[in-house]
PDB file of N, CA and C in Angstrom:
ATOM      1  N   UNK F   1      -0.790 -13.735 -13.386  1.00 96.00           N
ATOM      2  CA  UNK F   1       0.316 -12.832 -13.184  1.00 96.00           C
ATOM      3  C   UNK F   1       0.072 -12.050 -11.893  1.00 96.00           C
ATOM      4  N   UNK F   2       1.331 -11.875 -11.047  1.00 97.00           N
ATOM      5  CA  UNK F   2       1.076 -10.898  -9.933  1.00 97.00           C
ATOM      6  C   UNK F   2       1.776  -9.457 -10.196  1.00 97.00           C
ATOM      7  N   UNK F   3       0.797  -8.663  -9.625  1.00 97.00           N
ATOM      8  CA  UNK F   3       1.939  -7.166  -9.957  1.00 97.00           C
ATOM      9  C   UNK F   3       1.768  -6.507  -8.502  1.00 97.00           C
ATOM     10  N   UNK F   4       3.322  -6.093  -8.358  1.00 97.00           N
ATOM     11  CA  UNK F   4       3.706  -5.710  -7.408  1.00 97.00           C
ATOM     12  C   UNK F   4       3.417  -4.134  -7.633  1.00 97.00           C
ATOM     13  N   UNK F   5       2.194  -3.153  -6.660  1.00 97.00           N
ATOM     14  CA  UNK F   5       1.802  -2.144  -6.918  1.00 97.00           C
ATOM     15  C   UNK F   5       1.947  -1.292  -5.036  1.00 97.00           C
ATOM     16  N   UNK F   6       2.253  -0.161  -5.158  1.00 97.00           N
ATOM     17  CA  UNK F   6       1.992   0.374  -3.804  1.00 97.00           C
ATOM     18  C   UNK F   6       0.972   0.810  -3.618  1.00 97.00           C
ATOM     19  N   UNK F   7       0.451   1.079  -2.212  1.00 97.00           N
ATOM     20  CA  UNK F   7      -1.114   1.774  -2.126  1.00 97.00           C
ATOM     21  C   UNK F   7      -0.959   2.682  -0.782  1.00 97.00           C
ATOM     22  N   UNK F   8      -1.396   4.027  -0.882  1.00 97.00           N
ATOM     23  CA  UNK F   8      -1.134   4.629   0.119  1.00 97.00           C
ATOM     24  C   UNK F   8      -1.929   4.322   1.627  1.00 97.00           C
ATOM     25  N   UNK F   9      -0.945   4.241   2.473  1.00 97.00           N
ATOM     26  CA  UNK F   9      -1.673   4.151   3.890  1.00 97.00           C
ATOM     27  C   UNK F   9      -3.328   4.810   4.424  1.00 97.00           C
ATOM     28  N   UNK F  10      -3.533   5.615   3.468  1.00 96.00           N
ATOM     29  CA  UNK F  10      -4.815   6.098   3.588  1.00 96.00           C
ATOM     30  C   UNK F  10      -5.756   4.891   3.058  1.00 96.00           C
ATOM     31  N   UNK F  11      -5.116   4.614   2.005  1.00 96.00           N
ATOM     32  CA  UNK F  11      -6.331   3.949   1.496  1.00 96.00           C
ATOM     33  C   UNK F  11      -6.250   2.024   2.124  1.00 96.00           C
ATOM     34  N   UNK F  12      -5.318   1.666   2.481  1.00 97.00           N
ATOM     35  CA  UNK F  12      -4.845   0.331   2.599  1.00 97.00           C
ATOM     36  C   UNK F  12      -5.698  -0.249   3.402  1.00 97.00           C
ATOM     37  N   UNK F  13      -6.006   0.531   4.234  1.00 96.00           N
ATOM     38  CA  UNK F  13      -7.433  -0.815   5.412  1.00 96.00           C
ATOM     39  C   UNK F  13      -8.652  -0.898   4.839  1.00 96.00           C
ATOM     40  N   UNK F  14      -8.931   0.545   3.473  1.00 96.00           N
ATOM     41  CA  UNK F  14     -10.161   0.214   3.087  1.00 96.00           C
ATOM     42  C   UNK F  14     -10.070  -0.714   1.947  1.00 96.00           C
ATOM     43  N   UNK F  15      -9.148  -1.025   1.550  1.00 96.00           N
ATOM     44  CA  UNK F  15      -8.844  -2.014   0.567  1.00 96.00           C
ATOM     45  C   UNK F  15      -8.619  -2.825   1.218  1.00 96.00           C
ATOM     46  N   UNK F  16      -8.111  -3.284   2.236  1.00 94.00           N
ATOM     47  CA  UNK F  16      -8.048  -4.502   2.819  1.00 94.00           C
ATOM     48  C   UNK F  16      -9.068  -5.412   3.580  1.00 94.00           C
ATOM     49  N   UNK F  17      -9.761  -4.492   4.258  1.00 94.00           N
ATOM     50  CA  UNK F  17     -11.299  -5.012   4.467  1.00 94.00           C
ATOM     51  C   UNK F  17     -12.263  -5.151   3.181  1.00 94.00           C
ATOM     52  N   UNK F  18     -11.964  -4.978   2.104  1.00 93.00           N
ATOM     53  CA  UNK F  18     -12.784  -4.887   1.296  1.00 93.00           C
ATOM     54  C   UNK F  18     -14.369  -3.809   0.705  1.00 93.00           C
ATOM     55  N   UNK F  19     -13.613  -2.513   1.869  1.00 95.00           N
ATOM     56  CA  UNK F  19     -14.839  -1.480   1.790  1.00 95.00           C
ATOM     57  C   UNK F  19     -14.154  -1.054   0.809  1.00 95.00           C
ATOM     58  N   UNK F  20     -13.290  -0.674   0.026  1.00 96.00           N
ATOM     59  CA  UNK F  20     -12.780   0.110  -1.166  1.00 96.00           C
ATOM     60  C   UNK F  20     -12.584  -0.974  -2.269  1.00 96.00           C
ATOM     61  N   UNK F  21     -13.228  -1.853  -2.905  1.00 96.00           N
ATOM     62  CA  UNK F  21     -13.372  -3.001  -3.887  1.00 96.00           C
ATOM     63  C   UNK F  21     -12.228  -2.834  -5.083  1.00 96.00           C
ATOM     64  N   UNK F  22     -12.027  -1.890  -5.086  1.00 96.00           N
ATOM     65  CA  UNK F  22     -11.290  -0.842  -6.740  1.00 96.00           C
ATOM     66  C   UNK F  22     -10.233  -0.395  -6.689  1.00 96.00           C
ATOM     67  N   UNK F  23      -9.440  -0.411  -8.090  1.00 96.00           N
ATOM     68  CA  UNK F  23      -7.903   0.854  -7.772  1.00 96.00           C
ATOM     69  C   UNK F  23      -8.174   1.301  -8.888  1.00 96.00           C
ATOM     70  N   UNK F  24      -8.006   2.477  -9.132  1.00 96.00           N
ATOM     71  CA  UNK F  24      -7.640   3.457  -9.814  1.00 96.00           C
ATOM     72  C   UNK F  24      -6.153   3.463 -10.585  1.00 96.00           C
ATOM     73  N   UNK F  25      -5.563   2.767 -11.362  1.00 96.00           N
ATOM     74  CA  UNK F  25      -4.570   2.737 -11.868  1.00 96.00           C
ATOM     75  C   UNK F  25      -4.152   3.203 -13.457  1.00 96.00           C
ATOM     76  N   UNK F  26      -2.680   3.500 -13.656  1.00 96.00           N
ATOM     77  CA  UNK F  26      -2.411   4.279 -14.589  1.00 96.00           C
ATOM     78  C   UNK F  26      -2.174   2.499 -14.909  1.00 96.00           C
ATOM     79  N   UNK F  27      -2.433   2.375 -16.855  1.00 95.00           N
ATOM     80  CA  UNK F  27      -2.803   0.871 -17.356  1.00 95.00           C
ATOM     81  C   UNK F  27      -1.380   0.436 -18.093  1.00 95.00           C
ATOM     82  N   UNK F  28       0.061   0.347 -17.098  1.00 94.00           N
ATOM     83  CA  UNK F  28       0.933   0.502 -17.781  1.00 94.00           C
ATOM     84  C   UNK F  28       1.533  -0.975 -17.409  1.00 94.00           C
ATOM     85  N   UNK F  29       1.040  -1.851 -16.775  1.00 94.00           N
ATOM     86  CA  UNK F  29       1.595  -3.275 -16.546  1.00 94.00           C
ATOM     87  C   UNK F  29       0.569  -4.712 -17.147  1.00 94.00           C
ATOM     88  N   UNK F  30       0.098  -4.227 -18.090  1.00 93.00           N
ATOM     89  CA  UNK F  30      -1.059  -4.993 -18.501  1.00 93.00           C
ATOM     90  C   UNK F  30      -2.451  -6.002 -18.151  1.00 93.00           C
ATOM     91  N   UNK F  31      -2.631  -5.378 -17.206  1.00 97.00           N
ATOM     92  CA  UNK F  31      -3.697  -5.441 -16.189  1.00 97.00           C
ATOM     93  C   UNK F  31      -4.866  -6.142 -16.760  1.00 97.00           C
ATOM     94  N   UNK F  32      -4.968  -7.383 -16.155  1.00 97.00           N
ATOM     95  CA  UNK F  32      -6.427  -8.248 -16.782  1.00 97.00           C
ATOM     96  C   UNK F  32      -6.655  -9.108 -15.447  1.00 97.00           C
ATOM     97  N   UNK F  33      -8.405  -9.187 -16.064  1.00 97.00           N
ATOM     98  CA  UNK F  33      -8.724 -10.410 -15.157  1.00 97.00           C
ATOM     99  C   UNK F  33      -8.078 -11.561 -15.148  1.00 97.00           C
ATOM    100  N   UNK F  34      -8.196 -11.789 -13.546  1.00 97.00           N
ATOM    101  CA  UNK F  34      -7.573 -13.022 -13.401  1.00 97.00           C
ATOM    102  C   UNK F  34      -6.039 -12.448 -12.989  1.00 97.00           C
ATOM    103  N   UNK F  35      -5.779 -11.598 -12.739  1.00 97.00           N
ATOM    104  CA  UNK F  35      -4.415 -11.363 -12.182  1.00 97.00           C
ATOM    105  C   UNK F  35      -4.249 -11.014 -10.591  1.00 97.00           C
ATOM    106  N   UNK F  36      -3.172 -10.706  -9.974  1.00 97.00           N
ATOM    107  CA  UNK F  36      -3.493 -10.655  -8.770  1.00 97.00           C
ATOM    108  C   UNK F  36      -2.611  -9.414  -8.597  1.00 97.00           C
ATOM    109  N   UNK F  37      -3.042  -8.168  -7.224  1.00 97.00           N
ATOM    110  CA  UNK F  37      -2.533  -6.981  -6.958  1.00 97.00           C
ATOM    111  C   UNK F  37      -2.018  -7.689  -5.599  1.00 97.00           C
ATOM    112  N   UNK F  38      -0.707  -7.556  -5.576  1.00 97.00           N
ATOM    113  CA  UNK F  38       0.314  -7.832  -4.626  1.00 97.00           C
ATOM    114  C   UNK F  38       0.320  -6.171  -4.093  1.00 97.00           C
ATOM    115  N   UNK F  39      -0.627  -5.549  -2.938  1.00 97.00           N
ATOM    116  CA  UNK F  39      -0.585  -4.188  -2.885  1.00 97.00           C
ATOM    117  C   UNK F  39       0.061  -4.071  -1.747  1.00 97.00           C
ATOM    118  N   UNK F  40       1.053  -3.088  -1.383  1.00 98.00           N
ATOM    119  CA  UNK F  40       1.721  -2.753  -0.254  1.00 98.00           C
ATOM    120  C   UNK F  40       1.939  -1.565  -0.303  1.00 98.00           C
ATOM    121  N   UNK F  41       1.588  -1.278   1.942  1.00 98.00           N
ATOM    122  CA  UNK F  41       1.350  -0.244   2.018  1.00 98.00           C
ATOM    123  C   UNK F  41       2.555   0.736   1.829  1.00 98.00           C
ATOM    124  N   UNK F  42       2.268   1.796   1.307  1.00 98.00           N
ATOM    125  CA  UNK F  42       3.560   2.930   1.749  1.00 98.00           C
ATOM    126  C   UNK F  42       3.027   4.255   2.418  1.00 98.00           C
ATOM    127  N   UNK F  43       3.636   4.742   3.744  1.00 97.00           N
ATOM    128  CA  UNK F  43       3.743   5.947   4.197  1.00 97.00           C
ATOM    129  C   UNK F  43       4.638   6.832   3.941  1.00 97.00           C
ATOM    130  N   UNK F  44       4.540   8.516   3.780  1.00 96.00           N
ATOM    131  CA  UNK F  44       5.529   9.225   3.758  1.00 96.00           C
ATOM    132  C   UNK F  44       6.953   8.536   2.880  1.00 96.00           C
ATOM    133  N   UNK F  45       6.498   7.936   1.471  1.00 93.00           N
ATOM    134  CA  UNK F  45       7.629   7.306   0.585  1.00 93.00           C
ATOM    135  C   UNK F  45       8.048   5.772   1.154  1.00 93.00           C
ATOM    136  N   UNK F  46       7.753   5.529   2.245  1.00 97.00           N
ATOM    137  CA  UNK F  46       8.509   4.323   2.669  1.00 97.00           C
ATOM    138  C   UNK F  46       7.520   3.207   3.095  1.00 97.00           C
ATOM    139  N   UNK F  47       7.509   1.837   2.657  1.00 97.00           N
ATOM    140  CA  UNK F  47       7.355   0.911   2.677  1.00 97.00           C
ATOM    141  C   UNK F  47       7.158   0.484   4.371  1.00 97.00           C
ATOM    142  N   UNK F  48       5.901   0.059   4.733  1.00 97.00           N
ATOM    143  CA  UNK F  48       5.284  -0.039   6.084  1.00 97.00           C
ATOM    144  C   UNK F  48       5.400  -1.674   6.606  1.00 97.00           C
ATOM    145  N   UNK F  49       5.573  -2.369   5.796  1.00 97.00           N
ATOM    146  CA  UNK F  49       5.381  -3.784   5.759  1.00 97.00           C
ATOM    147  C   UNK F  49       4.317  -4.238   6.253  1.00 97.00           C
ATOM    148  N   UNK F  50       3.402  -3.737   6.308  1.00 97.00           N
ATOM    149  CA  UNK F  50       2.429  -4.704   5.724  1.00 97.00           C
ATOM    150  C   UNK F  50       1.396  -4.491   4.225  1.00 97.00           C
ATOM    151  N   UNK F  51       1.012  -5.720   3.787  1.00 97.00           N
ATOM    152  CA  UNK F  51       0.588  -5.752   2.102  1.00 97.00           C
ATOM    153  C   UNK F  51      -0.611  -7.026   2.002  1.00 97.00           C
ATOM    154  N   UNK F  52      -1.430  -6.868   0.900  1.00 96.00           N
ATOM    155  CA  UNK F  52      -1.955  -7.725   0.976  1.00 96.00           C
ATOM    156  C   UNK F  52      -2.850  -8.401  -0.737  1.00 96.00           C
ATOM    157  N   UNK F  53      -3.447  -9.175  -1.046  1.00 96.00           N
ATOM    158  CA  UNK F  53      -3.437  -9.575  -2.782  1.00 96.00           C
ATOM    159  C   UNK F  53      -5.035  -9.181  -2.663  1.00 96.00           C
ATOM    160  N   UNK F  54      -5.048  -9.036  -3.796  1.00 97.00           N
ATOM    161  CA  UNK F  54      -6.683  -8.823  -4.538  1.00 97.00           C
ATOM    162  C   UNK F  54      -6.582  -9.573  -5.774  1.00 97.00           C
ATOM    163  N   UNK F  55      -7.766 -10.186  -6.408  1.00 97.00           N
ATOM    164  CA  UNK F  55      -7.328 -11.126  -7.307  1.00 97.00           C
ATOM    165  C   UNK F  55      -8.425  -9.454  -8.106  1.00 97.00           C
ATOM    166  N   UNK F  56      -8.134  -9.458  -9.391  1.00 97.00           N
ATOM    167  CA  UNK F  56      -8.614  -9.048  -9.996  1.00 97.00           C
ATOM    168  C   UNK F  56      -9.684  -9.192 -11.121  1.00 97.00           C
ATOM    169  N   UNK F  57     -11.191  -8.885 -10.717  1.00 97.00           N
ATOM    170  CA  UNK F  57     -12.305  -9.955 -11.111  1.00 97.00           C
ATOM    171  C   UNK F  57     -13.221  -8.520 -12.206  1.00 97.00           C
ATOM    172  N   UNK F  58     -12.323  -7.460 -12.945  1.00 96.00           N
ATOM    173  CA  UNK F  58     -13.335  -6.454 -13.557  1.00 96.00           C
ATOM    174  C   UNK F  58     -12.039  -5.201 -13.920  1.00 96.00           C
ATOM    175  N   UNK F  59     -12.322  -5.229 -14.886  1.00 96.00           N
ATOM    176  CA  UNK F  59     -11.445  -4.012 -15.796  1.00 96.00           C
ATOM    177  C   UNK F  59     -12.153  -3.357 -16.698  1.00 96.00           C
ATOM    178  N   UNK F  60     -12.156  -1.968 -16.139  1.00 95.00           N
ATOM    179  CA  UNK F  60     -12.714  -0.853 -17.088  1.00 95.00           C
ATOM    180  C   UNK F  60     -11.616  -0.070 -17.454  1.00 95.00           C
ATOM    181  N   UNK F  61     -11.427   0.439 -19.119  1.00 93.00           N
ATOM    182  CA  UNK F  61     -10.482   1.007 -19.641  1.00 93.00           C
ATOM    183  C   UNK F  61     -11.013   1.644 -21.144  1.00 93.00           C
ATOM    184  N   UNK F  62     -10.336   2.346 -21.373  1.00 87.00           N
ATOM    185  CA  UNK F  62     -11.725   3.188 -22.762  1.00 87.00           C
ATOM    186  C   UNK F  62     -12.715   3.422 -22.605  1.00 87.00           C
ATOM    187  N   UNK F  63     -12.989   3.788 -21.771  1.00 88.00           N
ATOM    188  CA  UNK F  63     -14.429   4.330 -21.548  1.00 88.00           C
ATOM    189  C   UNK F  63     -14.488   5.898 -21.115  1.00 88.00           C
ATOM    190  N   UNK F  64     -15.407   6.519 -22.065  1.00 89.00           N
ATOM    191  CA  UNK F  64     -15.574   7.926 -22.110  1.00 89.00           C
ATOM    192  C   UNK F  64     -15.822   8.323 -20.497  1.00 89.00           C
ATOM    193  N   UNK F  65     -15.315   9.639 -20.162  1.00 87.00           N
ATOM    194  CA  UNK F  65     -15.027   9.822 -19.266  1.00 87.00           C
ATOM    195  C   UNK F  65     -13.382   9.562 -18.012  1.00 87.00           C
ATOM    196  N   UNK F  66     -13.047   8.550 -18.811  1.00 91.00           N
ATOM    197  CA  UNK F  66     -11.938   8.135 -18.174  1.00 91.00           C
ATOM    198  C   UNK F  66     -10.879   8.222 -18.804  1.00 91.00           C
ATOM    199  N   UNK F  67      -9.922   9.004 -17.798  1.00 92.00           N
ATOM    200  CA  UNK F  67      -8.417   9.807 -19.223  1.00 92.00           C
ATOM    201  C   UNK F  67      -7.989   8.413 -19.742  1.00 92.00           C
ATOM    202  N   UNK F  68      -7.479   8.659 -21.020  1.00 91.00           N
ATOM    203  CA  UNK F  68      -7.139   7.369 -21.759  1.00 91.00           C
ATOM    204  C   UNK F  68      -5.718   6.749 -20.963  1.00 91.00           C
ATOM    205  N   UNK F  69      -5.015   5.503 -20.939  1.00 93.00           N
ATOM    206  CA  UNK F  69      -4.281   5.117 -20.064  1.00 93.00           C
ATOM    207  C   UNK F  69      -4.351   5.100 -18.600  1.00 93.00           C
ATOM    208  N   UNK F  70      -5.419   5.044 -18.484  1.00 97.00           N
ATOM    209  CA  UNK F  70      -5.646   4.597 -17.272  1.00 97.00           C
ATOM    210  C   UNK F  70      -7.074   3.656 -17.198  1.00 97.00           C
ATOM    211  N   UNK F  71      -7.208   3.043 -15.956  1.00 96.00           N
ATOM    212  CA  UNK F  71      -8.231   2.003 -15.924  1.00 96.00           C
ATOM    213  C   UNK F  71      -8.717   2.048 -14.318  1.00 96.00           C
ATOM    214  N   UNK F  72     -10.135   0.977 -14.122  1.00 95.00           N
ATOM    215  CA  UNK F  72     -10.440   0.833 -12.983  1.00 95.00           C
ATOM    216  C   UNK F  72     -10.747  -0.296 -12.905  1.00 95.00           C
ATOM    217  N   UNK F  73     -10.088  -1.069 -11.764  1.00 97.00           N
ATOM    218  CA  UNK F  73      -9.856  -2.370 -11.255  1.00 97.00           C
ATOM    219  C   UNK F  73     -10.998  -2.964 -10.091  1.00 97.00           C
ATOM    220  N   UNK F  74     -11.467  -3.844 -10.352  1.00 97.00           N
ATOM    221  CA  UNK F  74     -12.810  -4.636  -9.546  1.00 97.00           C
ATOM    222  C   UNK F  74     -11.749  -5.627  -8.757  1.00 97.00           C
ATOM    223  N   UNK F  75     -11.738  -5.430  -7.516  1.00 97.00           N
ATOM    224  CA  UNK F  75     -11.048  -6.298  -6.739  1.00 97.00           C
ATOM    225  C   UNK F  75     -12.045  -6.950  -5.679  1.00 97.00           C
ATOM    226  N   UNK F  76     -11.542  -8.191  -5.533  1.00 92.00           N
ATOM    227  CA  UNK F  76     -12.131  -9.141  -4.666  1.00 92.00           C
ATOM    228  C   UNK F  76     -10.504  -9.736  -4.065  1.00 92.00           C
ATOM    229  N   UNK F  77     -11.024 -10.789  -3.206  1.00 70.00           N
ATOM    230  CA  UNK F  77      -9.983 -11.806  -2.510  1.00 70.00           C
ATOM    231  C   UNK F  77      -9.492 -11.436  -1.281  1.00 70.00           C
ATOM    232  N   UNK F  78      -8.856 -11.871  -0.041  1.00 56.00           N
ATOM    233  CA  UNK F  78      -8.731 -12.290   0.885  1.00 56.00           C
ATOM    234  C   UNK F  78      -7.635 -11.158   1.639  1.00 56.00           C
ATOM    235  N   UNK F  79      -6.981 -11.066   2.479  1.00 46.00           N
ATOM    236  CA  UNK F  79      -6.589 -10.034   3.268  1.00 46.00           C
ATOM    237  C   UNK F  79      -4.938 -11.292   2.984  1.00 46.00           C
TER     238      UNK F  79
END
């Protein structure tokens, strides 16, 4: 499955080079390994065009410390 998610311009080159591996997401599109983050950037509300996939290889969710409904995503894959 691909999910179409935005990611703010701050964070988008470190996710895209692969220095930021992870997202931080609220767990409301059913998020599992083996899926792919179709992430695109947005500035100031609006859509920058450019975006790029992470396949998703690690999901943490229920785990003490972490508000419930939400999760953290292990990303790998290609620019």
């Amino acid at each position: 499955m691909i999910h179409d998610v935005k990611v703010s311009w701050m964070y988008f080159e470190d996710v895209l080079s692969g220095k930021k591996p992870f997202e931080l997401r609220w767990d409301d599109r059913g998020y599992a390994v083996g899926d792919t983050l179709l992430l695109k950037e947005v500035r100031d509300g609006t859509y920058t065009g450019r975006s790029c996939q992470k396949l998703i290889t690690f999901k943490l969710s229920e785990f003490e410390g972490l508000v419930p409904g939400w999760c953290i995503l292990g990303l790998d894959g290609g620019a």
